[in-house]
Coordinates of C-alpha atoms and ligand atoms in Angstrom, one line a residue:
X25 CA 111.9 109.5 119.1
X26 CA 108.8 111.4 120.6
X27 CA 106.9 113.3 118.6
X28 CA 104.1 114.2 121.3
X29 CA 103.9 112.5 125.0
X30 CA 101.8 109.8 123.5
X31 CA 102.9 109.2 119.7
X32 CA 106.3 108.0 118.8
X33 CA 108.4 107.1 116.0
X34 CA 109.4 103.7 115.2
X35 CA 110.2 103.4 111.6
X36 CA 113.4 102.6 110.0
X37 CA 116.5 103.9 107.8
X38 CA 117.5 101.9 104.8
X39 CA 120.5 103.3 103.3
X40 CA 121.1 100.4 101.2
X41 CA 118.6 100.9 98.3
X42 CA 119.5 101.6 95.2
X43 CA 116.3 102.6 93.5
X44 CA 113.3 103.6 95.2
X45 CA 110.1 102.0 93.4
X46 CA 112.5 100.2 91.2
X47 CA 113.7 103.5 89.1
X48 CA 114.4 106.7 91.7
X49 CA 117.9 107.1 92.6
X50 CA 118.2 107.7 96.2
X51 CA 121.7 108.7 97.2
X52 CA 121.1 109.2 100.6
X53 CA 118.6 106.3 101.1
X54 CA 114.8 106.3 102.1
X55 CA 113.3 106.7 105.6
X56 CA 109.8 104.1 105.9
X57 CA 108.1 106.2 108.8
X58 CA 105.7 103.9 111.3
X59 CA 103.9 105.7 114.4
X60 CA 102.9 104.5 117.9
X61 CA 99.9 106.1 119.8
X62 CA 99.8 105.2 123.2
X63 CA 96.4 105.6 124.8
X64 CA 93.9 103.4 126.5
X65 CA 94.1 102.1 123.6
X66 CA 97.3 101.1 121.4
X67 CA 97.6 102.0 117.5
X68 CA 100.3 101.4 115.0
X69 CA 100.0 103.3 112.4
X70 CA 101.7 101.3 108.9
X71 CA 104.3 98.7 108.6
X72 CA 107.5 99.3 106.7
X73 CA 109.5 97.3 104.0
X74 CA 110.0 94.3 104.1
X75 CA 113.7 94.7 104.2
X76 CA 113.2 95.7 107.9
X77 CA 110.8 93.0 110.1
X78 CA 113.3 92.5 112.9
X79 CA 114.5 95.8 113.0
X80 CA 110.6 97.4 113.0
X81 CA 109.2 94.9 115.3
X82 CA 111.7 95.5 117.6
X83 CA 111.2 99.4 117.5
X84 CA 107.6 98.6 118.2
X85 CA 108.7 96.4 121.5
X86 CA 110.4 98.8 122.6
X87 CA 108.1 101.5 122.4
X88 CA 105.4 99.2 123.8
X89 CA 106.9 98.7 127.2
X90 CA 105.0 95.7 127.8
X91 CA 101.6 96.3 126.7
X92 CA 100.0 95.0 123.4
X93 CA 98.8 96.8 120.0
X94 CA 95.0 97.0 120.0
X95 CA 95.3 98.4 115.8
X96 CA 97.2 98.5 112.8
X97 CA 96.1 101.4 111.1
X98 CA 96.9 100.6 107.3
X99 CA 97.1 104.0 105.6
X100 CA 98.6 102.8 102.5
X101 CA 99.4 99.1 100.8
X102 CA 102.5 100.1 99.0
X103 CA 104.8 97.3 99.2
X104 CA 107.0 99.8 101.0
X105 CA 104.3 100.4 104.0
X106 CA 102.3 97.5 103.7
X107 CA 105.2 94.4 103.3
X108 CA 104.9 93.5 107.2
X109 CA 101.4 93.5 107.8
X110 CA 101.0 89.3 108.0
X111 CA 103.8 89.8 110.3
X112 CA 102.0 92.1 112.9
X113 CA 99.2 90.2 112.5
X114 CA 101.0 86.5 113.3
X115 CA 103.4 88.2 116.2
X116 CA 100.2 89.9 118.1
X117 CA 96.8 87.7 117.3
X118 CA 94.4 90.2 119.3
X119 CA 95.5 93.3 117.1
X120 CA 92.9 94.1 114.4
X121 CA 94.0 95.9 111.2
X122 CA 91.8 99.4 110.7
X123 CA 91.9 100.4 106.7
X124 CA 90.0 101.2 103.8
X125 CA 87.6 98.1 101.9
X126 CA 89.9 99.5 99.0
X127 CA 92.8 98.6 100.7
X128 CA 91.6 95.0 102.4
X129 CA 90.7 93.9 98.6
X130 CA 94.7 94.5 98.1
X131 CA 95.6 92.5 100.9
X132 CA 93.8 89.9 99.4
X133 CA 95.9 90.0 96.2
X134 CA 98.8 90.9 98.4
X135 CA 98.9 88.3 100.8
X136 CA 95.8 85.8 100.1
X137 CA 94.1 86.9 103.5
X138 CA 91.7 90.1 103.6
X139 CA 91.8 89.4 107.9
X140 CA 88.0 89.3 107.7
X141 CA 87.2 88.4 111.3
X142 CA 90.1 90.7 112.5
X143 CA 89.5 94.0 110.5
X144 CA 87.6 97.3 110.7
X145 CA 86.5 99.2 107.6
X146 CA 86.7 102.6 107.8
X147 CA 86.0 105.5 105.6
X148 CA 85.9 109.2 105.1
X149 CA 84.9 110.3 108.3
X150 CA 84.8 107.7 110.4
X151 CA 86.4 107.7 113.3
X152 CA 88.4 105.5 116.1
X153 CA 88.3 106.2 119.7
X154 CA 91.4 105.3 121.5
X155 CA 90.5 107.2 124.9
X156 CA 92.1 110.7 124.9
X157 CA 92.6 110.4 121.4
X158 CA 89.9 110.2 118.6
X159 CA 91.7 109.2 115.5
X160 CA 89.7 110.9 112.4
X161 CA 90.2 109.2 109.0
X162 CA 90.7 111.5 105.6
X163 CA 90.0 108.8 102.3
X164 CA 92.6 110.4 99.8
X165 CA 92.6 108.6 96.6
X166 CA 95.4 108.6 94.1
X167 CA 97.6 110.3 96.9
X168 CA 99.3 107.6 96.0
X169 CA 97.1 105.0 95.5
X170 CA 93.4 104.7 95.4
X171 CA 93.2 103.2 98.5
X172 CA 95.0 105.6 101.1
X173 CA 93.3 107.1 103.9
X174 CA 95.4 109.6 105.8
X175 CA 94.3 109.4 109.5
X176 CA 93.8 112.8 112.0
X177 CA 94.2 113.1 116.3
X178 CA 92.5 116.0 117.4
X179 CA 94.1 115.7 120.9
X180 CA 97.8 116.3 120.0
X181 CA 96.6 117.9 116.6
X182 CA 98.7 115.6 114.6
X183 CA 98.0 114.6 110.6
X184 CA 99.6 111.2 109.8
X185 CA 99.3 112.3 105.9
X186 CA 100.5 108.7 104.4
X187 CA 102.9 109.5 101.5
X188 CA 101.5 113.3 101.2
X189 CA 104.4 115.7 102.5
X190 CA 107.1 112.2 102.3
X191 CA 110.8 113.1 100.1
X192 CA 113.5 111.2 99.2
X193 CA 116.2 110.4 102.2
X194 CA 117.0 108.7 105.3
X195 CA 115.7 111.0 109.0
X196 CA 119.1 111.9 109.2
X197 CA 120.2 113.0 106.1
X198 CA 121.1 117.1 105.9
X199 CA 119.0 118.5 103.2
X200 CA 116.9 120.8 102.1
X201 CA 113.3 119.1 102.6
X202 CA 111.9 121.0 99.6
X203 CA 114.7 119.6 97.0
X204 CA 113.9 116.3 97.4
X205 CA 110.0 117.0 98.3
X206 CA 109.9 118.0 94.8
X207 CA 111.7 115.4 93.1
X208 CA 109.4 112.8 94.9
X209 CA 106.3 114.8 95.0
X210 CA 106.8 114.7 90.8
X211 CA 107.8 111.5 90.5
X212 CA 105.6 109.6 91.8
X213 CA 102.2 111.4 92.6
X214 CA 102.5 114.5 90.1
X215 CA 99.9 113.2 87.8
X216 CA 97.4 113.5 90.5
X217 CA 97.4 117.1 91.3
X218 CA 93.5 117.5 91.3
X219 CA 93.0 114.6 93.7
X220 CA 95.6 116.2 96.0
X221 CA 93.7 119.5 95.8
X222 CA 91.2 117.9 97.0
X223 CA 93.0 116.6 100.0
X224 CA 93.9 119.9 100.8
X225 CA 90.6 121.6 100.7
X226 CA 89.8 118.7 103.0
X227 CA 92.5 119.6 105.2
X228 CA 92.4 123.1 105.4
X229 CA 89.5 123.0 107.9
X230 CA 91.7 120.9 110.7
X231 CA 93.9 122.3 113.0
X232 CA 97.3 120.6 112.0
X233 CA 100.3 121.3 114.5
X234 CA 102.5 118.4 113.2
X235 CA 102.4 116.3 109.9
X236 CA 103.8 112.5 110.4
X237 CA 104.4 111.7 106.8
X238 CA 105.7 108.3 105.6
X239 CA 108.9 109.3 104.2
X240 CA 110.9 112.5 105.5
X241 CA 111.0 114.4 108.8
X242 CA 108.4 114.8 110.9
X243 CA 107.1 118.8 110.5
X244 CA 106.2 120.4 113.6
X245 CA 106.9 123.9 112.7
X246 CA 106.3 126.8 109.8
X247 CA 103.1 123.9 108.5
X248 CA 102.1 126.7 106.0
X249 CA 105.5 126.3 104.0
X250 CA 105.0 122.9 103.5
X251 CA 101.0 123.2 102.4
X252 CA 102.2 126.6 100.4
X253 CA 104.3 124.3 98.1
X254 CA 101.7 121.7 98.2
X255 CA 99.4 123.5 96.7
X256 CA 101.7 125.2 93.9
X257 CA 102.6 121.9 92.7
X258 CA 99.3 120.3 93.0
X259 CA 97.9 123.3 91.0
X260 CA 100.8 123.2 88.5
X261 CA 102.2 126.4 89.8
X262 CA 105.3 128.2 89.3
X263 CA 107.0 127.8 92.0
X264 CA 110.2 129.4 91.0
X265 CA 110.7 132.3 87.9
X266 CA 113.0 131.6 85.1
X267 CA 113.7 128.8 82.4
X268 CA 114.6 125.2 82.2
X269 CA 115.9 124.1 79.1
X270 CA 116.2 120.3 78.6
X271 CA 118.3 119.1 75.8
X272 CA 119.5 116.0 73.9
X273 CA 122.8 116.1 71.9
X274 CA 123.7 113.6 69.5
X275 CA 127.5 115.5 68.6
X276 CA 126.9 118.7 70.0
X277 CA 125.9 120.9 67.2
X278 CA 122.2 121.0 69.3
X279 CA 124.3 121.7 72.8
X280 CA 126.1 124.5 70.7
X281 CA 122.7 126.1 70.5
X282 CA 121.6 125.8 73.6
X283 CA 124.5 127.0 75.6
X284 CA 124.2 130.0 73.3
X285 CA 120.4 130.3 74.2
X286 CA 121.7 129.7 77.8
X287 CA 123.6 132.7 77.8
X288 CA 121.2 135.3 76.1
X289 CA 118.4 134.6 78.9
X290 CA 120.9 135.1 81.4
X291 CA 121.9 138.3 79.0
X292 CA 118.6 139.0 79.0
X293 CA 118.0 139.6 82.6
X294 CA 116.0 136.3 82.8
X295 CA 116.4 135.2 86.8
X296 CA 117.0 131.7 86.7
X297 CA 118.5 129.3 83.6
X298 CA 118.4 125.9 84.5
X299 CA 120.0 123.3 81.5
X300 CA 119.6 119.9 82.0
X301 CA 121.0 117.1 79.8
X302 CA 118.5 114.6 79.2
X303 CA 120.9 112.4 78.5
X304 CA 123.3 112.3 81.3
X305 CA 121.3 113.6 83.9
X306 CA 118.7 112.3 86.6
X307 CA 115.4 112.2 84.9
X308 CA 113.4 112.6 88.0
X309 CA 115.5 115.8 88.4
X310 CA 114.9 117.1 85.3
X311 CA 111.2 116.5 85.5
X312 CA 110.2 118.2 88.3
X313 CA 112.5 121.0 87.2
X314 CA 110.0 121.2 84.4
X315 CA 107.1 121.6 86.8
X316 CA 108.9 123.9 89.0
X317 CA 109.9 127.0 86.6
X318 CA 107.0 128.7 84.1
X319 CA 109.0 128.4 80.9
X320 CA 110.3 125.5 79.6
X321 CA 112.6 124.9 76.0
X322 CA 112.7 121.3 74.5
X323 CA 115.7 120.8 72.5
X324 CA 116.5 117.7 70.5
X325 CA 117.2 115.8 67.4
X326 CA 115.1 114.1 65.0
X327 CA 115.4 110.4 65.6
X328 CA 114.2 107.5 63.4
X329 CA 111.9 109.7 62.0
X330 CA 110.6 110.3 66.0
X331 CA 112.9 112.5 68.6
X332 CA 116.1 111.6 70.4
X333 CA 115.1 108.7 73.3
X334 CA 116.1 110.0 76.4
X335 CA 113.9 113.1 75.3
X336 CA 111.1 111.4 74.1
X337 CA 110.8 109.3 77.5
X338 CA 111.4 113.1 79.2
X339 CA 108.3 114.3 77.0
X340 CA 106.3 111.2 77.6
X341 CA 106.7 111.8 81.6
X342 CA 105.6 115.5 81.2
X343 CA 102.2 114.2 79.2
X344 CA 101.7 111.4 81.5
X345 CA 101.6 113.9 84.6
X346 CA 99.4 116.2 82.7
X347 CA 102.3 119.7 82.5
X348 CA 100.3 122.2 82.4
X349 CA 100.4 126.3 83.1
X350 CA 103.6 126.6 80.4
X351 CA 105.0 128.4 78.2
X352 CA 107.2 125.6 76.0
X353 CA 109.8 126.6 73.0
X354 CA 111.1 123.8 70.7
X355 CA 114.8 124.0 68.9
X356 CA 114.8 120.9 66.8
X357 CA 117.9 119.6 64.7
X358 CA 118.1 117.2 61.7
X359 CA 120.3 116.7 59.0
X360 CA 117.6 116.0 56.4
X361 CA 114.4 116.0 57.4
X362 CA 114.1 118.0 61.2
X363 CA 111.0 117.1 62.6
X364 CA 111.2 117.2 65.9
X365 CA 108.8 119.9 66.9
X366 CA 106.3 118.5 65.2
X367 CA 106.6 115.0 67.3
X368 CA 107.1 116.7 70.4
X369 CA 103.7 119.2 70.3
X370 CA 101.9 115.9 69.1
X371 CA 103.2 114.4 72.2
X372 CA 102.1 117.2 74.4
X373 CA 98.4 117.6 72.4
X374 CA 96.7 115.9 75.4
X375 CA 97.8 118.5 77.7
X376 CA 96.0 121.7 78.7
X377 CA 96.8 125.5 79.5
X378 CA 100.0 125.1 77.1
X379 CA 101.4 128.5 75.5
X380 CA 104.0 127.8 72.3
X381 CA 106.0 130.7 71.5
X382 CA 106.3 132.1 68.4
X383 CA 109.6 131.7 67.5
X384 CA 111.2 128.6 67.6
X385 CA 114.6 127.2 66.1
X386 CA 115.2 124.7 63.4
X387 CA 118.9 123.5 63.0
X388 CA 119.8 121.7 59.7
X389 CA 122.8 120.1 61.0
X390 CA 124.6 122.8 62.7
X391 CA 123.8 126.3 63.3
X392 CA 124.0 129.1 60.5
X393 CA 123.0 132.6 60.1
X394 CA 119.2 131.9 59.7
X395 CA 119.0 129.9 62.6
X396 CA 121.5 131.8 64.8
X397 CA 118.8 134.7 64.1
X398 CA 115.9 132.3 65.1
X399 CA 118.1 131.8 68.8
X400 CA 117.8 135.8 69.1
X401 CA 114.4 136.0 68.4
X402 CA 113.6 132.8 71.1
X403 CA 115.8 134.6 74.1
X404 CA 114.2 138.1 73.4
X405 CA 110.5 137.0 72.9
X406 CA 110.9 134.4 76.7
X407 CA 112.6 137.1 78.3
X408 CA 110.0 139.7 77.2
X409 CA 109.1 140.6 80.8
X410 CA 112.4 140.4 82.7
Ligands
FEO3 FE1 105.6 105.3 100.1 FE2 103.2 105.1 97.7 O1 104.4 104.4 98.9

């Protein structure tokens, strides 16, 4: 595939993983993106997994036409980008890796070799002539990893943006880019919104034509979509009105209450109800459906004196990514002593910009009058402005 007259594609599909990064399910498999520039000059830009030596090196034969790589540009040392970097090195001994010092340290505990007399440091700002094309590198820390740099060619106006921009999926997989975007985007960098704000400032002043991510399609057209969402989930945005309730059910007295709740919002006028069981559903799923909507209910039962597991590891991933810019409800269940809304706001303490609404629902056992009541009050208070 050509992506401009000098820079082509030759990463791979692997459509037999199960989970991505050990715990994402990816049904329609993972793309590991690599990049050839062809100048005076050659560059590679990243390796791919090491499911995929023979496969990648002979993409990058192919490509070559004869000649030799003069660079690997290392953008990230994820296992999934990094795993056939000894490989290059051993099948083309002139080539010298270009990376972050961040980055050589972790081939070091990678591979035992930091390729000290075959390496060039770089950092923010520094750049690589290859002839036509001056290759710019961007440091972008904790997008994923501390030591990722994301690399700029002002001649075909092309940002390889390492794992920035990536989603779940093989290159030809038929999908909407921003479903599984999202899912990733949350998964696996969503804690570090500032530090990709920070990228983005940085980018803003370049003139980007097409983004060569490491997961996903290339994007050559409509950028500001793509950066638009960026920014909204990197800012913890709301990206989409309505409500997301996320639920755990022991024997479905608390499901009982929430497919009530359910149906007043809707009732209610509210735009969008989204219910996901913790339970039974994808957790990565249900997590960035959290981030994506502005009002979020938590609905469990009280559990060896803590909250239901499935929701507790549900809360734990919203506190660990810092949720923020919400307005949260809690209906809590417990047959003798409910407190489940008491765990859960201790669980969320550390995060900031939360609203709690006033009314929230406590179930002894199974709803009654009182807390029937308490249901009206929740779906007429979060749908105060539809
Ligand atoms: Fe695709 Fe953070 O590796």
């Amino acid at each position: 595939m050509q992506i401009t007259n000098d820079i082509s594609y030759i990463g791979v599909n692997d459509r037999k993983i199960d989970l991505f990064e050990g715990q994402y399910i990816v049904p329609n498999g993972m793309a590991y993106n690599s990049y050839l520039i062809s100048d005076e000059k050659i560059a590679v830009m990243d390796t791919v997994d090491r499911n995929f030596t023979d496969e990648w090196l002979g993409n990058l034969e192919k490509a070559l036409g004869g000649r030799k790589p003069d660079y690997l540009i290392v953008q990230h040392m994820e296992p999934d980008h990094s795993s056939n970097i000894v490989s290059f090195m051993n099948a083309f001994p002139d080539a010298q890796i270009v990376s972050s010092s961040k980055a050589f340290t972790m081939m070091k505990n990678f591979f035992g070799n930091e390729f000290e007399d075959r390496r060039i440091v770089v950092g923010d700002g520094d750049t690589l002539s290859l002839g036509k094309h001056t290759l710019t590198f961007i440091s972008a820390p904790m997008v994923h990893w501390p030591e990722v740099i994301m690399t700029y060619d002002a001649e075909d106006k092309v940002l390889f943006s390492a794992d920035a921009f990536g989603k779940f999926g093989t290159l030809d997989t038929d999908e909407d880019w921003a479903c599984e975007a999202r899912r990733y985007y949350f998964g696996i960098v969503g804690k570090y919104g500032a530090q990709v704000q920070k990228v983005l400032e940085k980018l803003s002043s370049l003139d980007i034509q097409t983004i060569c991510p490491l997961h996903g399609p290339v994007l050559n057209e409509n950028l500001e979509y793509y950066t638009g969402l960026y920014d909204t989930w990197s800012s913890y945005g709301t990206e989409s009105e309505g409500i997301v309730i996320s639920y755990t059910s022991v024997y479905g007295n608390t499901k009982k209450a929430v497919d009530i709740l359910a149906e007043k919002l809707k009732a209610n006028g509210c735009p969008k109800v989204v219910v996901n069981d913790l339970a039974r559903c994808d957790m990565a799923e249900a997590v960035e459906d959290a981030f994506r909507y502005g009002k979020l209910v938590l609905a469990t039962t009280t559990y060896n004196s803590d909250i239901f597991p499935f929701m507790r590891e549900f809360v734990q991933h919203l506190a660990e990514r810092g949720i923020k810019n919400k307005t949260i409800a809690m209906i809590e269940n417990g047959s003798w002593a409910p407190q489940a809304t008491k765990v859960m706001k201790r669980m969320l303490e550390g995060c900031k910009d939360l609203s709690y609404t006033e009314n929230n629902v406590k179930i002894i056992s199974a709803l009654n009058e009182e807390s029937s009541a308490q249901l009206d009050a929740l779906a007429n208070e979060l749908c105060i402005e539809y």
